[in-house]
Coordinates of C-alpha atoms in Angstrom, one line a residue:
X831 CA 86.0 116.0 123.0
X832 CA 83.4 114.8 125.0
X833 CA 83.7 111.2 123.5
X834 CA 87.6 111.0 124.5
X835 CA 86.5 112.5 128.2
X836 CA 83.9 109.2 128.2
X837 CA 86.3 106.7 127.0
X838 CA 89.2 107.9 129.7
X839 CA 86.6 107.9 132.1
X840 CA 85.7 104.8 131.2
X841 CA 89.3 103.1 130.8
X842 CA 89.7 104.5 134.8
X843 CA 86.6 103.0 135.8
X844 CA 87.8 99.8 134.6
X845 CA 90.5 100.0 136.1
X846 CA 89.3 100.8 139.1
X847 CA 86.5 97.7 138.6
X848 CA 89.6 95.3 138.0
X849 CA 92.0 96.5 141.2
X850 CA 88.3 96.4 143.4
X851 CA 88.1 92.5 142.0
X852 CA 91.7 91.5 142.5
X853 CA 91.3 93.0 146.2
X854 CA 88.3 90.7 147.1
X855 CA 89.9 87.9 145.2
X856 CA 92.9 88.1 147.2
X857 CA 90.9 88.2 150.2
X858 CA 89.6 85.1 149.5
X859 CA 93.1 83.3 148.8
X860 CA 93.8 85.0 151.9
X861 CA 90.8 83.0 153.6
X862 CA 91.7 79.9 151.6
X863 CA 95.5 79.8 153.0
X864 CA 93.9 80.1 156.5
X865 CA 92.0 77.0 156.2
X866 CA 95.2 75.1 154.9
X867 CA 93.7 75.0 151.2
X868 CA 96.5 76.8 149.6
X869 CA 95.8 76.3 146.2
X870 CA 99.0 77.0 145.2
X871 CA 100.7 74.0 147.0
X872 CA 98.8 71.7 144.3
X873 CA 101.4 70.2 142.0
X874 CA 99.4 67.4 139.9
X875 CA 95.8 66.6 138.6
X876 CA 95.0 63.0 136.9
X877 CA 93.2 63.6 134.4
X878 CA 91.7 60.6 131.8
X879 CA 89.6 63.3 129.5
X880 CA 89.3 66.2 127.5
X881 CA 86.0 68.2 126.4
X882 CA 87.1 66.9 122.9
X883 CA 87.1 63.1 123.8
X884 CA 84.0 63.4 125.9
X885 CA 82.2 65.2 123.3
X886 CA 83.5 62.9 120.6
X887 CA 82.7 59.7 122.5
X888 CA 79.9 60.5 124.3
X889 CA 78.1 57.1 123.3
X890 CA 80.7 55.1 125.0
X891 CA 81.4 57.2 128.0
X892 CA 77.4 58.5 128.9
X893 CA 77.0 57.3 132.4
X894 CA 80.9 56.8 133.1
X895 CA 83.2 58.8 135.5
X896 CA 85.6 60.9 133.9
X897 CA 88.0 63.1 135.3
X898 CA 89.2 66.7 133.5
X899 CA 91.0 70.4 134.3
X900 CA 90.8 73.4 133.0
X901 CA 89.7 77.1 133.5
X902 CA 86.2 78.4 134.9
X903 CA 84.5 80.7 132.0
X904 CA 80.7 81.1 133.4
X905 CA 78.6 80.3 136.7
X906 CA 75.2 80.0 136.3
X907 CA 73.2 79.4 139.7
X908 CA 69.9 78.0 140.5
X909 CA 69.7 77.8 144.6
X910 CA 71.1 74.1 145.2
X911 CA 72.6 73.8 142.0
X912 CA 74.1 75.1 139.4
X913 CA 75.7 75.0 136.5
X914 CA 79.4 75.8 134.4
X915 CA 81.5 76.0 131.5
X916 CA 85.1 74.5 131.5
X917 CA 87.6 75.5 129.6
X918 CA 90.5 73.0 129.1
X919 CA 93.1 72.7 126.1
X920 CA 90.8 71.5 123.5
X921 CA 88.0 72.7 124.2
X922 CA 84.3 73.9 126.4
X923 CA 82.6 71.5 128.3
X924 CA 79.4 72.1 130.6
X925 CA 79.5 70.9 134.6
X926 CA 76.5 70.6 136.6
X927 CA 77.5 70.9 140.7
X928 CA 74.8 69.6 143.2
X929 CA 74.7 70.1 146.7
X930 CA 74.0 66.8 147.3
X931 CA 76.2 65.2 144.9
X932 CA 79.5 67.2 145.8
X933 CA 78.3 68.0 149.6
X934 CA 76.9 71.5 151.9
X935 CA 80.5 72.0 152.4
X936 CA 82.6 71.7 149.0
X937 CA 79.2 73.4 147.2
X938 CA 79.3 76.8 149.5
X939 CA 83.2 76.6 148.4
X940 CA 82.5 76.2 144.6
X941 CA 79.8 79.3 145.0
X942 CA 82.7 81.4 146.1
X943 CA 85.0 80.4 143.1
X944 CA 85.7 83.2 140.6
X945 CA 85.9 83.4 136.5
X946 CA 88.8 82.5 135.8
X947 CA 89.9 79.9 138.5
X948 CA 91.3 76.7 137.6
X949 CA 89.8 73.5 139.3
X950 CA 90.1 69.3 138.4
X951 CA 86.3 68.1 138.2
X952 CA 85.5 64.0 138.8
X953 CA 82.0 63.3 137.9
X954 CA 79.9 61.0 135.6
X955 CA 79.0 62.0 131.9
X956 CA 75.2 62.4 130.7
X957 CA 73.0 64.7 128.3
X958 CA 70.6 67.2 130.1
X959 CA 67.4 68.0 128.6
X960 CA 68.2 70.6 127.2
X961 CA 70.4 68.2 124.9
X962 CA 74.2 69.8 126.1
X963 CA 76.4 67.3 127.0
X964 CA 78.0 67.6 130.3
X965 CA 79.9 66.0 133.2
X966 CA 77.6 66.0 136.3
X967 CA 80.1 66.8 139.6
X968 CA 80.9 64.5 142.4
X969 CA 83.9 66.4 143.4
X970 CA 86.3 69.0 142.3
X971 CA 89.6 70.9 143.8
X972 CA 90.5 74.3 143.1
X973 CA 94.5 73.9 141.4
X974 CA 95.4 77.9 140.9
X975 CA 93.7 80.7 142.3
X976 CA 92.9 83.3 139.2
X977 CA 93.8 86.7 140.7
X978 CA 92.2 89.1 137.7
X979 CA 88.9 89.0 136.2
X980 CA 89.0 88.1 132.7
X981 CA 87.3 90.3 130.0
X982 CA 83.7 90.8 130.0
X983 CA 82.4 87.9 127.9
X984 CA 80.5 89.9 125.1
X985 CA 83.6 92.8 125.3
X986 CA 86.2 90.4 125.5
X987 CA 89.5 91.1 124.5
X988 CA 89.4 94.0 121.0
X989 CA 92.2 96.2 121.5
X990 CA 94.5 94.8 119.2
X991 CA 97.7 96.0 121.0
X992 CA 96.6 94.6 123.9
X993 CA 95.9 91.4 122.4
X994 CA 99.7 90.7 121.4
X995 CA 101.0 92.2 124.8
X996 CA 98.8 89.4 126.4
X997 CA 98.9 86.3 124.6
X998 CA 98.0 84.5 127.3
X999 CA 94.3 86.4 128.0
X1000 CA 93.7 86.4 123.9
X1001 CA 94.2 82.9 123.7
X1002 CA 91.8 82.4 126.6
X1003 CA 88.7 84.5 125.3
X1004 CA 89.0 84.1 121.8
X1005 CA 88.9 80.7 120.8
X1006 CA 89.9 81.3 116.9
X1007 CA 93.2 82.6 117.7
X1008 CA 94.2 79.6 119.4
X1009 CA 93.2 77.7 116.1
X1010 CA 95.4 79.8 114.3
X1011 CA 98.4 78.7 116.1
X1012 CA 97.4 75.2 115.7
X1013 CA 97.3 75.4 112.4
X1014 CA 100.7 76.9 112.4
X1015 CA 102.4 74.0 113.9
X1016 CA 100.3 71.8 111.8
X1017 CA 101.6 73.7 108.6
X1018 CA 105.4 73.4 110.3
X1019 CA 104.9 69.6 110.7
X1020 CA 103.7 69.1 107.2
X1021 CA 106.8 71.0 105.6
X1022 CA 109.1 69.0 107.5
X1023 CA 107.2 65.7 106.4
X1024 CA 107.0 66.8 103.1
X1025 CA 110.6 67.3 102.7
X1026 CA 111.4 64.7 104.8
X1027 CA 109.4 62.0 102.5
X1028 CA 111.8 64.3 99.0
X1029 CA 115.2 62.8 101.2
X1030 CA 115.9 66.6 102.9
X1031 CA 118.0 66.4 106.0
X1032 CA 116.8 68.9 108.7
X1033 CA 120.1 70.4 110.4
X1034 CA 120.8 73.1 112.9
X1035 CA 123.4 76.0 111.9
X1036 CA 124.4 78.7 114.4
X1037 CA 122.6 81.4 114.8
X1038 CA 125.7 83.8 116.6
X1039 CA 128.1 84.3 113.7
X1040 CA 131.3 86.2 114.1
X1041 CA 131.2 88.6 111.4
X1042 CA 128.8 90.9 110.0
X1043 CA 128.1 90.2 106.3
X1044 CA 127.6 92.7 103.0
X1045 CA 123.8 91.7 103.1
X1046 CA 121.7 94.7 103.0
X1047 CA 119.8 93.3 106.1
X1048 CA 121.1 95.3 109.5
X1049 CA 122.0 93.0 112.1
X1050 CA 121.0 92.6 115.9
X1051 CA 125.0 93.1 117.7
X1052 CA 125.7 91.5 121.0
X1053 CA 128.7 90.8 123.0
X1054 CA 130.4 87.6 124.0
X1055 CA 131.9 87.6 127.4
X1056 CA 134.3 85.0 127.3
X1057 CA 135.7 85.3 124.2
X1058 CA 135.5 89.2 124.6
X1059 CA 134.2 90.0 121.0
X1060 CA 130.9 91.2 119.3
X1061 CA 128.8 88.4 117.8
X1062 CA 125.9 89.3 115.2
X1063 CA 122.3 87.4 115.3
X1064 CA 122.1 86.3 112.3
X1065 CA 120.1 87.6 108.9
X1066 CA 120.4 84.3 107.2
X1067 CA 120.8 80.5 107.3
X1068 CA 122.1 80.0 103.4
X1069 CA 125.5 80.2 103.9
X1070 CA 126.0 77.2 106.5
X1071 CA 123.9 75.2 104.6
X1072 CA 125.7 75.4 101.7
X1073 CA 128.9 74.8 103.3
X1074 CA 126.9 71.4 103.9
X1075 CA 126.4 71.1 100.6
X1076 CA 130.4 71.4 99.6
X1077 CA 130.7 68.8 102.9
X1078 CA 129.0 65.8 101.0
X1079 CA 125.0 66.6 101.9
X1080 CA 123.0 66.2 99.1
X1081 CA 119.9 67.7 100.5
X1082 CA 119.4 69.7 103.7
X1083 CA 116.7 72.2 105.0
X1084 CA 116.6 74.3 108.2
X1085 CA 113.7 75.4 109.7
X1086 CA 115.4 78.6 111.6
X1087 CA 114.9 82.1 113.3
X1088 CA 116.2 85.0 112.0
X1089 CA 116.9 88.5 113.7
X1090 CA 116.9 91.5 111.5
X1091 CA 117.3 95.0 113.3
X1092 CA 115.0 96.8 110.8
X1093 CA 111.0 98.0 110.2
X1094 CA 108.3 96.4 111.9
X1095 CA 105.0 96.6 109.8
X1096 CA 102.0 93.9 108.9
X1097 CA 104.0 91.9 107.0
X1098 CA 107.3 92.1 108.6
X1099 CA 108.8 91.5 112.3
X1100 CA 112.6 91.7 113.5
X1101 CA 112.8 88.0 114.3
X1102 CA 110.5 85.2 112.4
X1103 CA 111.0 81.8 110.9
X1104 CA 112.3 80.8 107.6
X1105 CA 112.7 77.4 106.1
X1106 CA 115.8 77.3 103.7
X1107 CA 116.5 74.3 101.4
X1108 CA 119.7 72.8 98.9
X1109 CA 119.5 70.5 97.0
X1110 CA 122.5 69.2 95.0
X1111 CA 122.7 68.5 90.8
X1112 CA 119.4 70.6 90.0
X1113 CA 119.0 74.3 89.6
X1114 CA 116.4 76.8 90.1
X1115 CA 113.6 75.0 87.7
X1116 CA 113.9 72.2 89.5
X1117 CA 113.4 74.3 92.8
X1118 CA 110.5 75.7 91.1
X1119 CA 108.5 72.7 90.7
X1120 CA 109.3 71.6 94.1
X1121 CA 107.6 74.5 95.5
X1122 CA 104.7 74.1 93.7
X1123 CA 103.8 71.1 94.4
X1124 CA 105.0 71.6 98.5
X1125 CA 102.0 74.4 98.4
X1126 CA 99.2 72.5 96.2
X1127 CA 100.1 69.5 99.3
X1128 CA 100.0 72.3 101.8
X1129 CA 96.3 73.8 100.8
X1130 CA 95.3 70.3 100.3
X1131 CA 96.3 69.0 103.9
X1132 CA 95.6 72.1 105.8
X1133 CA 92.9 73.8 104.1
X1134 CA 91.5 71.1 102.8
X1135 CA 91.0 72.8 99.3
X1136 CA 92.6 73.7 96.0
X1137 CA 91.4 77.6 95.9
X1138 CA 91.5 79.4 99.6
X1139 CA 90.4 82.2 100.6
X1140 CA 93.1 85.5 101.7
X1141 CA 91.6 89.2 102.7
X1142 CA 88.5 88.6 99.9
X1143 CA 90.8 87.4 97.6
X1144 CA 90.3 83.4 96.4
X1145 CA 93.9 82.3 96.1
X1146 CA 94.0 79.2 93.2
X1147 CA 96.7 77.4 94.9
X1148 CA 95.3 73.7 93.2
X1149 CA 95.6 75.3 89.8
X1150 CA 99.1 76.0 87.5
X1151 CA 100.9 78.7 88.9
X1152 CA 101.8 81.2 86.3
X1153 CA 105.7 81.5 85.2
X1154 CA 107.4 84.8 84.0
X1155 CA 110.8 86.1 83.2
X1156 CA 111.3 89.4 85.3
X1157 CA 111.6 90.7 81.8
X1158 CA 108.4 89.2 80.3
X1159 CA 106.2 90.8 83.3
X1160 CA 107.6 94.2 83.4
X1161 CA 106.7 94.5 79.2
X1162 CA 103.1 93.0 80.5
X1163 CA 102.1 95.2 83.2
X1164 CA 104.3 99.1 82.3
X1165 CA 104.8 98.3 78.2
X1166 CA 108.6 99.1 78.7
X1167 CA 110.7 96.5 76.6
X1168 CA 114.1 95.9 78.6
X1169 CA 115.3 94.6 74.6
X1170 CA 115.0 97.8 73.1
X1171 CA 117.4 100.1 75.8
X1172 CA 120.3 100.4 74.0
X1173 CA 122.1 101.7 77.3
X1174 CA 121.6 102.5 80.7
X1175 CA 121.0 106.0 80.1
X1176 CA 117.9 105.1 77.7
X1177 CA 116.6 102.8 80.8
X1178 CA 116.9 106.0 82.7
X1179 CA 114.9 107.7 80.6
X1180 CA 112.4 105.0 79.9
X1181 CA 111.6 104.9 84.0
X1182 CA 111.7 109.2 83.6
X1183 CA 109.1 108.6 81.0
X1184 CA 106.6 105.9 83.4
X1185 CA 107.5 108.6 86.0
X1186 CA 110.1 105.8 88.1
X1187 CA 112.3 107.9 90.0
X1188 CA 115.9 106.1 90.2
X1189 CA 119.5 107.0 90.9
X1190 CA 121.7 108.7 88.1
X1191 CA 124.3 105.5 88.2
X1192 CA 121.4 103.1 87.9
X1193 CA 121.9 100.3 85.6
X1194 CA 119.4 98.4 83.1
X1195 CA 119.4 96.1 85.6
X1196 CA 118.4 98.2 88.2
X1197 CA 115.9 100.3 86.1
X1198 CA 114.0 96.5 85.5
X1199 CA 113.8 96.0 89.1
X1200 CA 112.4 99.7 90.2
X1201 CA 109.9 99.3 86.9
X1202 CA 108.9 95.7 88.5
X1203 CA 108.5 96.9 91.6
X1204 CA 106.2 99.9 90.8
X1205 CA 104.1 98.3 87.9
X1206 CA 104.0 94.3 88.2
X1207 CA 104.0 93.4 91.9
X1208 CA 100.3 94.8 92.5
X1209 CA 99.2 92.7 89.9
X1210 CA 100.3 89.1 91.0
X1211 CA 97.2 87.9 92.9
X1212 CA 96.8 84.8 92.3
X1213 CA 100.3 82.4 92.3
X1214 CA 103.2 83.3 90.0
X1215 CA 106.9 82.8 89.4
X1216 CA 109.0 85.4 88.4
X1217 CA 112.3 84.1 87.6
X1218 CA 115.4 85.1 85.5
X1219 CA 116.6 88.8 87.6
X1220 CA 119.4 91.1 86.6
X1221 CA 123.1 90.5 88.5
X1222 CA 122.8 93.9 89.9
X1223 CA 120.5 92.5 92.7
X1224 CA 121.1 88.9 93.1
X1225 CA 124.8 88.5 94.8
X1226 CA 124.7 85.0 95.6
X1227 CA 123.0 83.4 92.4
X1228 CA 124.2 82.4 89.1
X1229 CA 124.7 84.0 85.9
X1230 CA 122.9 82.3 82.9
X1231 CA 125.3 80.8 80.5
X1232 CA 123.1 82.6 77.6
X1233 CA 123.0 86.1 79.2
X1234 CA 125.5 87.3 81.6
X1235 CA 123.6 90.5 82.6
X1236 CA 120.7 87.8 84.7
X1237 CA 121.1 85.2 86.9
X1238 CA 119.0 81.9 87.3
X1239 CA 116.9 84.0 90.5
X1240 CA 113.0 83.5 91.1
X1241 CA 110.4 84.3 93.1
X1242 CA 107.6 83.5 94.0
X1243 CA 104.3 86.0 94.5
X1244 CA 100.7 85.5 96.1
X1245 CA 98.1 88.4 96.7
X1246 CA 100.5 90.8 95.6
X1247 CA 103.4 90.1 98.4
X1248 CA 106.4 87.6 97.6
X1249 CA 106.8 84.4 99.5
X1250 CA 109.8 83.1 98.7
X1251 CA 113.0 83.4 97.2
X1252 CA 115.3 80.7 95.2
X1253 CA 118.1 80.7 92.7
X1254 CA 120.5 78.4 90.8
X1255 CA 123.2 78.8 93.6
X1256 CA 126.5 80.7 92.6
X1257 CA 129.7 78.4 92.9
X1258 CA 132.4 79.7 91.4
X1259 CA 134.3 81.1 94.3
X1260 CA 136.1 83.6 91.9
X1261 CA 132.9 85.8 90.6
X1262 CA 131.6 85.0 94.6
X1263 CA 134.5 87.2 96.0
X1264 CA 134.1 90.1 93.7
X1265 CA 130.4 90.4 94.1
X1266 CA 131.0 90.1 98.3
X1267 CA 133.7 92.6 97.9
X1268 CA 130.9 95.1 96.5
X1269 CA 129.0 94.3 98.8
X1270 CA 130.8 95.1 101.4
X1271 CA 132.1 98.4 100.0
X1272 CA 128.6 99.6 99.7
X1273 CA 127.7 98.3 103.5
X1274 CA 131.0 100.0 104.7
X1275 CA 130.1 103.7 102.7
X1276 CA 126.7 103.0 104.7
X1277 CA 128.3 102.9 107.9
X1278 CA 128.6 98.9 108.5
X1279 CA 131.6 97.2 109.8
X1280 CA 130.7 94.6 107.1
X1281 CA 133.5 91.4 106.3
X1282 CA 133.9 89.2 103.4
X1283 CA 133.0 85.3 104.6
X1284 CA 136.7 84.5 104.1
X1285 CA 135.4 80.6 105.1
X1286 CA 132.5 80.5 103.0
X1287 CA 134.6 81.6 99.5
X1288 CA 136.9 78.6 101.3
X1289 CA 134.2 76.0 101.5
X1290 CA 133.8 77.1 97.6
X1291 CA 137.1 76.5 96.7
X1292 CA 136.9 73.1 97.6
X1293 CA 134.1 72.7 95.3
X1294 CA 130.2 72.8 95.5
X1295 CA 128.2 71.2 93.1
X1296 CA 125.4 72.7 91.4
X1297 CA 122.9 73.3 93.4
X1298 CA 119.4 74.8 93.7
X1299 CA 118.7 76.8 96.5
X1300 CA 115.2 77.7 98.3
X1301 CA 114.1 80.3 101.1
X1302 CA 110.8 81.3 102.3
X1303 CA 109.0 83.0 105.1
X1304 CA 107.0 80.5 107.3
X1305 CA 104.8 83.2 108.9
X1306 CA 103.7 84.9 105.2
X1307 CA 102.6 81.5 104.8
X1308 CA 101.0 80.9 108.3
X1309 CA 99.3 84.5 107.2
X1310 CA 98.1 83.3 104.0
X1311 CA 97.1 79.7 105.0
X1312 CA 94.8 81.3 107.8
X1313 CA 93.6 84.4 106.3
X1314 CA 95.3 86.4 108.9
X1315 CA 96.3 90.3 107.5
X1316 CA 99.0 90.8 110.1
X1317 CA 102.1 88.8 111.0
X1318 CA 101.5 89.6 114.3
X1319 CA 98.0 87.3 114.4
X1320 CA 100.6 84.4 113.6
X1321 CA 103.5 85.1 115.8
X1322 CA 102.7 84.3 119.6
X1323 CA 104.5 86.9 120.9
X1324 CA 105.7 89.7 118.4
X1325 CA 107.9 92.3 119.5
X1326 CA 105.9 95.2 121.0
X1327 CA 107.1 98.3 122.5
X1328 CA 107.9 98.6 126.4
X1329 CA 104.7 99.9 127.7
X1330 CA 107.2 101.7 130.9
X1331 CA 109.1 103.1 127.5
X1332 CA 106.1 105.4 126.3
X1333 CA 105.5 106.4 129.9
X1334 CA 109.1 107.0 130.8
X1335 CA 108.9 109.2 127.9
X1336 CA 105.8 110.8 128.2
X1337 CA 107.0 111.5 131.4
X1338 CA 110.4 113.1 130.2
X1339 CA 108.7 115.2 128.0
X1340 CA 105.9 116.8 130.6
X1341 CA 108.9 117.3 132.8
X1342 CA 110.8 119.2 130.2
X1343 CA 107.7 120.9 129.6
X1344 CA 107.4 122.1 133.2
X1345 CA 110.7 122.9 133.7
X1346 CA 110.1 125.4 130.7
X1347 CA 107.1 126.9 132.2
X1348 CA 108.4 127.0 135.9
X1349 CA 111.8 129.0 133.9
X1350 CA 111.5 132.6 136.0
X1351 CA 112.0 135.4 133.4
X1352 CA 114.7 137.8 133.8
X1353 CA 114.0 141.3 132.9
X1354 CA 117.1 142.8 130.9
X1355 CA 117.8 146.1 132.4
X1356 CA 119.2 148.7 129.5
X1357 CA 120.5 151.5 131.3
X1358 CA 119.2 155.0 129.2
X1359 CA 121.5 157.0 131.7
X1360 CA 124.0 158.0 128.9
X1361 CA 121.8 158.4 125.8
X1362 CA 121.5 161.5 124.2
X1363 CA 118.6 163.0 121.6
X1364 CA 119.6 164.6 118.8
X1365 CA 118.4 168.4 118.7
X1366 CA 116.4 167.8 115.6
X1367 CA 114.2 165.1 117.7
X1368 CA 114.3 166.4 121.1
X1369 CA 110.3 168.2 120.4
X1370 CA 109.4 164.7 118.9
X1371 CA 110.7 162.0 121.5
X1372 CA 109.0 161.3 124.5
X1373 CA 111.7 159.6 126.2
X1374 CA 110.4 158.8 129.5
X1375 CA 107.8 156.9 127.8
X1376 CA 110.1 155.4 125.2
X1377 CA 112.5 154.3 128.2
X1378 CA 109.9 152.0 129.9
X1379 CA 108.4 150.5 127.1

C-alpha cells in the first residue's frame, strides 16, 4: 500500500513539475513575441549538414562553416561559454556557444533556451581536446519554441503505453526505436527491389469493397454518403490481384493495409501491412523457393548475417529451411498417424486420446489441423515449411490431383509463430462457388451479412491460369528482422485505447456508485393492527417486541 501511495504521489508531483515548466516556458514565448522574435513566424532554415556528414567527413570539413537544425537535448554552462548537444534527423552532434563568438546579446538569449527547443546553428567545425567533435557557434535562431520538458535523461521515456501513445517523445529520447523504423523501410524497399529485379508488378487494389466476404476475418463497416450504402475495409488483397491475373498480368504484388475488426495482442493489430504476390504458370513449390531465397537476401542485406538473433533464439535464416507435409509433422511431434484413421469418428477419438478437445462434426481434416496446432507449432523454431493442408481449411487453394482430401497450401513458420501463407491458387470457378457458398452459410449462422464475390467467380470463368499465390505479414517480419517481441515496437502508431474512454468510464462507474450510496432507504411499514395470536402462543409471544424488530 504504501508503495502505490508513493508512486501516485509521485505521478502528481510530476505532473505538477511539468505544468510549473510549461508555465515559465510560456512566459518566456510570451517575452519572446514581445520583442518581435516570434519563433513561430519562422518558415525555413538552410541547412548544408547533418551530425552524420560532419562526423563522417570531419577531415574535409575541420575548420569549415557548416550550417545544421535540430533539437536541444543538454546545456552544459561554464560562465562565458558553454556547451550543447544537437539532435537532428541522423544523429547528436556537440556545439560550443561563446560570448564572444555569437555576441553579449544572442549568448544571454541562448542561456534562457530550454531542452527541447529547436534552433539552426552556423558555425565552423573542429575537435576539442577532449577529442568530441563539434561545430563551434557563430550564430544560431531559435525555429520552434518547445512548450514541455522532455523526459528526464537517465528516466526517459519506460512506460511502455506511454511510449506508443507518444511516438513522437519515444522517438526523440530513445534513439534505438528510431533505428527500428529505419530498418523497416529499409526491409519494405528491399522486398519491392527484390521482386521487382523476379519481373513482379507492384499495383494498387481498393481497399473499400462493397460486399462483405465468407472469410472468417470480421470486417471494419463504414458508410458511403453519396452512394448511400455500407462499404467494408478490407480483410484481404488476394482477390483483386487475381482478377489481374485472369486480366493478362503475369506477375503482380501489393504491398497493402489491411483492417480486421478483431483481437489486439503482441503479435497482432487491427490494421497492418501485408505484401501479397501471383505469379502465373507455377504453383505453390515454386512459391516456396521464392520465399526462401527473398529471406536468405533479406537477413543478408539487412542483418548483414545468415543466423540472427530473435527473443534468445538464433534464427538460421542462411541455412536450408526444413520442408514438411502437415501430415508428416503432426506424426513427428504427437505420434498420431492421419493414414491409419479409418474415419472421422477414429480421428475424434485419436485427438480424445492426446486429450484435443474438438467438435462432434469434426472431420479428419479438421482433427489434423487442431493436432497441428496443439503439438507441432511450438516446435518450429528455426525456419520450416509446412505444406500440403486438408480442404476443410483452405477455401481458396487447390486440391491435389493425387489426394482430394488436401490442397497444394503452405506455410511458413519461424520461432514458433507463422509468417506467411501461400497455395497453388484454386481456378476452377465451379468447386470456387461451392466452397464460397459454405462459407458464407457458416458466416451468415454466425451473424454476418456475408455475399458470395459474384465478380470474382466471374473473372474465373473467363479463365485464370495456374498460378501460385503468396501472402505474408510485413510487421512479423519487421518484428523478427529487429528482435522486437511486440508488433507494436514496429508499428509507429498502433491502435491504443482513448485515454478520455477509461476516464469517461471510470467516471460512469463512481457515479453509478454514488448514486447507489446517496439511494435514501425506505423503511417498509407492515401494519400488525389486525394480527391475531393464537391462544396456544399468546404466554409465549412477546409481540410488542416481535412488532419492532
Amino acid at each position: 500500500m504504501g508503495t502505490e501511495v508513493e508512486n501516485s504521489q509521485a505521478s502528481q508531483d510530476g505532473l505538477q513539475d511539468v505544468s510549473e515548466q510549461k508555465r515559465i516556458r510560456l512566459e518566456k514565448l510570451e517575452a519572446l513575441v514581445a520583442e518581435g522574435k516570434n519563433p513561430y513566424e519562422q518558415v525555413k532554415f538552410e541547412c548544408d549538414s547533418t551530425s552524420k556528414t560532419i562526423r563522417e567527413n570531419f577531415a574535409q570539413l575541420e575548420g569549415k562553416q557548416v550550417s545544421i537544425a535540430g533539437r536541444l537535448l543538454s546545456k552544459r554552462g561554464m560562465g562565458k561559454a558553454s556547451f550543447a548537444d544537437l539532435l537532428d534527423g541522423e544523429g547528436k552532434i556537440q556545439l560550443y556557444f561563446k560570448r564572444d563568438n555569437v555576441g553579449q546579446e544572442p549568448y544571454a538569449a541562448y542561456k534562457k533556451l530550454d531542452i527541447g527547443d529547436i534552433i539552426g546553428v552556423t558555425g565552423t567545425v573542429f575537435r576539442t581536446h577532449m577529442g568530441e567533435i563539434s561545430v563551434d557557434v557563430s550564430s544560431y535562431i531559435l525555429l520552434s519554441k518547445s512548450l514541455l520538458p522532455l523526459p528526464e535523461k537517465f528516466h526517459g521515456l519506460r512506460d511502455t503505453d506511454l511510449r506508443y501513445r507518444q511516438r513522437y517523445v519515444d522517438l526523440i529520447v530513445n534513439p534505438e526505436v528510431k533505428d527500428v523504423f529505419l530498418k523497416r523501410s529499409q526491409i519494405l524497399r528491399e522486398i519491392r527491389a527484390y521482386l521487382d529485379n523476379q519481373g513482379f508488378l507492384e499495383v494498387d487494389t481498393p481497399v473499400l469493397h462493397t460486399l462483405e466476404i465468407g472469410a472468417a476475418a470480421r470486417p471494419f463497416i463504414t458508410h458511403h454518403n453519396t452512394l448511400d450504402i455500407d462499404m467494408f475495409l478490407r480483410i484481404e488483397t488476394e482477390l483483386y490481384l487475381k482478377r489481374l491475373i485472369v486480366g493478362g498480368f503475369s506477375k503482380v504484388y501489393e504491398v497493402g493495409r489491411i483492417f480486421r475488426n478483431e483481437g489486439m495482442d503482441t503479435k497482432h493489430n487491427p490494421e497492418f501491412t501485408t505484401v501479397e504476390l501471383y505469379q502465373a504458370y507455377t504453383d505453390y513449390m515454386g512459391i516456396m523457393d521464392l520465399v526462401e531465397n527473398l529471406y536468405k537476401h533479406l537477413a543478408r542485406t539487412i542483418c548483414g548475417a545468415d543466423v540472427i538473433p530473435y527473443q534468445g533464439e538464433q534464427i538460421r535464416i542462411g541455412e536450408d529451411w526444413a520442408r514438411m507435409t502437415m501430415v508428416e509433422a503432426v506424426r513427428k511431434y504427437s505420434g498420431a498417424d492421419y493414414d491409419a484413421w479409418s474415419s472421422d469418428e477414429a480421428a475424434r477419438a485419436e485427438a480424445s486420446r492426446l486429450g484435443v478437445q474438438v467438435g462432434n462434426a469434426a472431420t479428419k481434416g479438421d482433427v489434423l489441423v487442431a493436432l497441428f496446432e496443439a503439438f507441432v507449432e511450438d516446435q518450429l523454431i528455426q525456419p520450416t515449411f509446412i505444406y500440403d493442408y486438408p480442404v476443410e481449411n483452405s477455401p481458396l487453394a487447390k486440391r491435389k490431383p493425387s489426394n482430394p482430401a488436401f490442397t497444394e497450401r503452405f506455410e511458413y513458420f519461424i520461432n514458433a509463430q507463422e509468417m506467411g501463407n501461400a497455395f497453388s491458387e484454386l481456378n476452377d470457378p465451379i468447386d470456387q462457388r461451392q466452397r464460397f457458398e459454405k462459407q458464407v452459410a457458416l458466416r451468415r449462422a454466425q451473424g454476418a451479412n456475408a455475399e458470395v464475390d459474384e465478380d470474382y467467380i466471374t473473372a474465373l470463368e473467363y479463365g485464370l491460369p495456374p498460378t501460385g499465390g503468396l501472402g505474408f505479414g510485413v510487421d512479423r517480419l519487421v518484428m523478427l528482422l529487429t528482435d522486437s517481441p511486440s508488433i507494436r515496437d514496429v508499428l509507429l502508431f498502433p491502435t491504443m485505447k482513448p485515454l478520455d474512454k477509461d476516464k469517461t468510464e471510470k467516471a460512469e462507474t463512481k457515479a453509478e456508485e454514488k448514486s447507489v450510496e446517496a439511494a435514501p432507504i425506505v423503511e417498509e411499514k407492515i401494519d400488525f393492527s389486525n394480527v391475531e395470536i393464537e391462544p396456544l402462543f399468546q404466554d409465549q409471544v412477546d409481540f410488542d417486541t416481535f412488532s419492532k424488530s
